[in-house]
C-alpha cells in the first residue's frame, strides 16, 4: 500500500511557483486555491494531498506531522527556529529580501550613528533582533502581523523590518529601504519521522524537485 503524503503550501506566490516543481514530480493540484474555499486540495495522485496554511505556519505543520513535507520561506524558517525539520533543498523560488525601511524624511544613518534607541515594527522579531544586536544598535521591537508600512507613518515606530520584492509598496507609502538584511528564497522542508517512514515516496518528490531546479 502506498503511504499518503501531505504537502503544506501557503497561498499566493509560493503556491504558484511550486506548481511547476510539482509537475516535474508528476503531481498536479486539481483545484485553484484562489477559487476554492477548501483548505485541503486533492491532486491527480490519490495518495498526495495539499493543505493550505499561512506561510508562517508551514514549518510548524511539518515539524509536528500535520504535513509530511512543505515549502517555506527562509524568513519563516528562521522565525520558527527550524527544529525537527530536514531541509534538503533551497528551491530558489519566491525570491525577495528582508530589509530595514524608514520614512523618507527620517535620518536613519544619523540615528544609528548617535546611538539613538530605535523603535522597530516587524513580524520578524528574531531576524531584526539579531541584525541590530550585531550592529550594536539598541532597539525596542514592536511585533505586528501586517500593514507594516503604517507603523512609521503613524509614529508607532521609527523603522520597519519587512519583506521587500519590488519596493513599490514602500515607495507608494513614502518609505525608503535603508539596509538589506538578507536575501530570501523558499526551501523544501520535510518531517524527520516521515522521512524514515515514507522514505521512497518522499525521496521521489525531493529528487524530482532537485532535478527541476537544476
Short mmCIF file of C-alpha atoms in Angstrom, two decimals:
data_model
loop_
_atom_site.label_atom_id
_atom_site.label_comp_id
_atom_site.label_asym_id
_atom_site.label_seq_id
_atom_site.Cartn_x
_atom_site.Cartn_y
_atom_site.Cartn_z
CA UNK A 1 0.00 0.00 0.00
CA UNK A 2 1.35 3.43 -0.98
CA UNK A 3 1.75 5.76 2.03
CA UNK A 4 -0.22 9.01 1.90
CA UNK A 5 1.75 12.22 1.54
CA UNK A 6 0.52 15.60 2.80
CA UNK A 7 2.21 18.70 1.39
CA UNK A 8 1.83 22.08 3.18
CA UNK A 9 1.82 25.19 0.99
CA UNK A 10 0.80 28.81 1.51
CA UNK A 11 -1.44 30.64 -0.96
CA UNK A 12 -0.02 33.19 -3.35
CA UNK A 13 3.47 33.36 -4.76
CA UNK A 14 4.87 30.24 -3.06
CA UNK A 15 1.90 28.16 -4.26
CA UNK A 16 2.15 29.45 -7.85
CA UNK A 17 5.91 28.98 -8.07
CA UNK A 18 5.76 25.47 -6.55
CA UNK A 19 3.31 24.20 -9.23
CA UNK A 20 5.99 23.66 -11.94
CA UNK A 21 8.12 21.72 -9.41
CA UNK A 22 5.13 19.53 -8.53
CA UNK A 23 4.52 18.97 -12.25
CA UNK A 24 8.11 17.69 -12.53
CA UNK A 25 7.19 15.14 -9.83
CA UNK A 26 4.06 14.18 -11.81
CA UNK A 27 1.76 15.90 -9.30
CA UNK A 28 -0.99 18.28 -10.36
CA UNK A 29 -3.21 20.16 -7.90
CA UNK A 30 -6.80 19.73 -9.08
CA UNK A 31 -8.34 22.90 -7.60
CA UNK A 32 -7.36 26.57 -7.68
CA UNK A 33 -6.89 27.83 -4.10
CA UNK A 34 -7.96 31.33 -5.16
CA UNK A 35 -11.36 29.99 -6.32
CA UNK A 36 -11.94 27.12 -3.90
CA UNK A 37 -12.80 27.62 -0.22
CA UNK A 38 -11.28 24.25 0.64
CA UNK A 39 -8.15 24.11 2.78
CA UNK A 40 -7.28 20.55 1.69
CA UNK A 41 -6.86 20.23 -2.07
CA UNK A 42 -6.79 16.94 -3.99
CA UNK A 43 -4.15 16.16 -6.63
CA UNK A 44 -4.11 13.82 -9.63
CA UNK A 45 -2.35 11.32 -7.36
CA UNK A 46 -4.86 9.82 -4.88
CA UNK A 47 -2.13 9.35 -2.27
CA UNK A 48 -0.95 13.01 -2.37
CA UNK A 49 -2.90 15.97 -0.97
CA UNK A 50 -2.09 19.65 -0.43
CA UNK A 51 -3.01 21.54 2.74
CA UNK A 52 -3.19 25.34 2.58
CA UNK A 53 -1.82 27.11 5.67
CA UNK A 54 -0.40 30.53 6.49
CA UNK A 55 3.20 30.93 5.31
CA UNK A 56 4.45 31.33 8.89
CA UNK A 57 2.67 28.09 9.94
CA UNK A 58 4.21 25.79 7.29
CA UNK A 59 7.29 24.88 9.42
CA UNK A 60 5.05 24.12 12.43
CA UNK A 61 2.73 21.85 10.41
CA UNK A 62 5.72 19.92 9.07
CA UNK A 63 7.52 19.78 12.43
CA UNK A 64 4.54 18.24 14.24
CA UNK A 65 3.45 15.93 11.43
CA UNK A 66 0.35 17.83 10.27
CA UNK A 67 2.16 17.63 6.91
CA UNK A 68 4.98 15.37 5.73
CA UNK A 69 6.61 17.93 3.51
CA UNK A 70 6.22 21.66 2.86
CA UNK A 71 7.58 24.75 1.14
CA UNK A 72 8.55 27.63 3.44
CA UNK A 73 10.36 30.93 3.06
CA UNK A 74 13.73 31.28 4.75
CA UNK A 75 12.17 34.12 6.80
CA UNK A 76 9.51 31.78 8.25
CA UNK A 77 12.14 29.09 8.93
CA UNK A 78 14.39 31.48 10.86
CA UNK A 79 11.50 32.79 12.95
CA UNK A 80 10.30 29.22 13.60
CA UNK A 81 13.79 28.03 14.58
CA UNK A 82 13.82 25.01 12.24
CA UNK A 83 13.57 22.35 14.99
CA UNK A 84 12.52 18.88 13.84
CA UNK A 85 12.87 19.73 10.15
CA UNK A 86 15.05 18.27 7.42
CA UNK A 87 15.84 20.95 4.80
CA UNK A 88 17.10 19.15 1.70
CA UNK A 89 16.69 21.93 -0.89
CA UNK A 90 16.75 25.67 -1.44
CA UNK A 91 14.13 25.80 -4.21
CA UNK A 92 15.21 29.28 -5.41
CA UNK A 93 11.58 30.40 -5.72
CA UNK A 94 9.54 33.30 -4.24
CA UNK A 95 12.73 35.36 -4.02
CA UNK A 96 12.76 38.63 -2.12
CA UNK A 97 14.74 40.22 0.71
CA UNK A 98 14.31 41.30 4.31
CA UNK A 99 15.15 44.98 4.68
CA UNK A 100 15.00 47.93 7.04
CA UNK A 101 12.81 50.81 5.81
CA UNK A 102 12.02 54.23 7.26
CA UNK A 103 10.01 57.35 6.36
CA UNK A 104 11.77 59.23 3.58
CA UNK A 105 12.28 62.23 5.92
CA UNK A 106 13.86 60.17 8.74
CA UNK A 107 17.67 60.35 9.02
CA UNK A 108 18.36 56.69 9.77
CA UNK A 109 22.16 56.92 9.43
CA UNK A 110 22.31 59.80 11.94
CA UNK A 111 20.03 57.98 14.40
CA UNK A 112 22.24 54.87 14.24
CA UNK A 113 25.45 56.95 14.49
CA UNK A 114 24.23 58.83 17.56
CA UNK A 115 23.34 55.58 19.31
CA UNK A 116 19.66 56.50 19.49
CA UNK A 117 17.24 53.82 20.67
CA UNK A 118 15.14 52.91 17.64
CA UNK A 119 11.56 51.72 17.72
CA UNK A 120 11.26 48.98 15.08
CA UNK A 121 7.98 47.38 13.98
CA UNK A 122 8.19 43.92 12.40
CA UNK A 123 6.72 40.47 12.06
CA UNK A 124 10.32 39.14 12.02
CA UNK A 125 11.46 39.75 15.58
CA UNK A 126 14.27 37.14 15.59
CA UNK A 127 15.80 38.42 12.35
CA UNK A 128 15.51 42.06 13.48
CA UNK A 129 16.90 41.39 16.98
CA UNK A 130 19.95 39.53 15.61
CA UNK A 131 20.62 42.15 12.93
CA UNK A 132 20.52 45.23 15.21
CA UNK A 133 22.33 43.44 18.01
CA UNK A 134 25.21 42.60 15.62
CA UNK A 135 25.38 46.31 14.69
CA UNK A 136 25.33 47.35 18.35
CA UNK A 137 22.11 49.33 17.83
CA UNK A 138 19.59 49.45 20.69
CA UNK A 139 16.05 48.73 19.54
CA UNK A 140 12.59 48.34 21.01
CA UNK A 141 10.82 45.74 18.86
CA UNK A 142 7.09 46.08 18.23
CA UNK A 143 5.52 42.86 16.91
CA UNK A 144 2.97 43.44 14.13
CA UNK A 145 1.30 40.93 11.81
CA UNK A 146 0.50 43.09 8.79
CA UNK A 147 0.43 46.58 7.21
CA UNK A 148 3.97 47.29 8.45
CA UNK A 149 4.15 50.42 6.29
CA UNK A 150 1.65 52.15 8.59
CA UNK A 151 3.94 51.99 11.62
CA UNK A 152 6.40 54.76 10.63
CA UNK A 153 3.60 56.86 9.10
CA UNK A 154 1.59 56.92 12.33
CA UNK A 155 4.57 57.43 14.64
CA UNK A 156 4.26 53.92 16.09
CA UNK A 157 7.85 53.14 15.01
CA UNK A 158 10.94 54.80 13.56
CA UNK A 159 11.66 51.89 11.23
CA UNK A 160 10.24 48.61 9.97
CA UNK A 161 11.87 45.30 9.11
CA UNK A 162 9.87 43.61 6.37
CA UNK A 163 9.95 41.57 3.17
CA UNK A 164 10.63 43.61 0.05
CA UNK A 165 10.38 42.34 -3.51
CA UNK A 166 9.91 45.30 -5.90
CA UNK A 167 9.88 48.12 -3.34
CA UNK A 168 6.71 49.59 -4.91
CA UNK A 169 4.66 49.33 -1.70
CA UNK A 170 7.38 51.22 0.19
CA UNK A 171 7.50 53.96 -2.48
CA UNK A 172 3.72 54.30 -2.53
CA UNK A 173 3.82 54.94 1.23
CA UNK A 174 6.79 57.38 1.13
CA UNK A 175 9.16 54.92 2.77
CA UNK A 176 12.74 54.16 1.72
CA UNK A 177 14.78 50.99 2.06
CA UNK A 178 17.89 51.87 4.09
CA UNK A 179 19.54 48.48 4.71
CA UNK A 180 19.22 45.00 3.29
CA UNK A 181 19.41 42.32 5.97
CA UNK A 182 19.27 39.11 3.91
CA UNK A 183 18.08 37.55 0.68
CA UNK A 184 15.13 35.20 0.99
CA UNK A 185 14.00 32.24 -1.09
CA UNK A 186 11.78 29.26 -0.31
CA UNK A 187 13.05 25.91 0.94
CA UNK A 188 11.68 22.39 0.88
CA UNK A 189 11.21 21.11 4.44
CA UNK A 190 10.48 17.52 5.45
CA UNK A 191 9.23 15.99 8.71
CA UNK A 192 12.08 13.88 10.11
CA UNK A 193 9.87 10.96 11.18
CA UNK A 194 8.09 10.91 7.78
CA UNK A 195 11.48 10.80 6.08
CA UNK A 196 12.09 7.43 7.73
CA UNK A 197 8.54 6.02 7.48
CA UNK A 198 7.74 7.25 3.96
CA UNK A 199 11.24 7.31 2.56
CA UNK A 200 10.56 6.13 -1.02
CA UNK A 201 7.64 8.41 -1.99
CA UNK A 202 9.28 11.42 -0.30
CA UNK A 203 12.62 10.73 -1.96
CA UNK A 204 10.89 10.64 -5.36
CA UNK A 205 9.40 14.10 -4.75
CA UNK A 206 12.69 15.53 -3.41
CA UNK A 207 14.64 14.13 -6.37
CA UNK A 208 12.09 15.48 -8.88
CA UNK A 209 12.26 18.96 -7.28
CA UNK A 210 16.07 18.82 -7.29
CA UNK A 211 16.07 17.87 -10.98
CA UNK A 212 13.63 20.68 -11.85
CA UNK A 213 15.68 23.41 -10.12
CA UNK A 214 18.95 22.13 -11.57
#
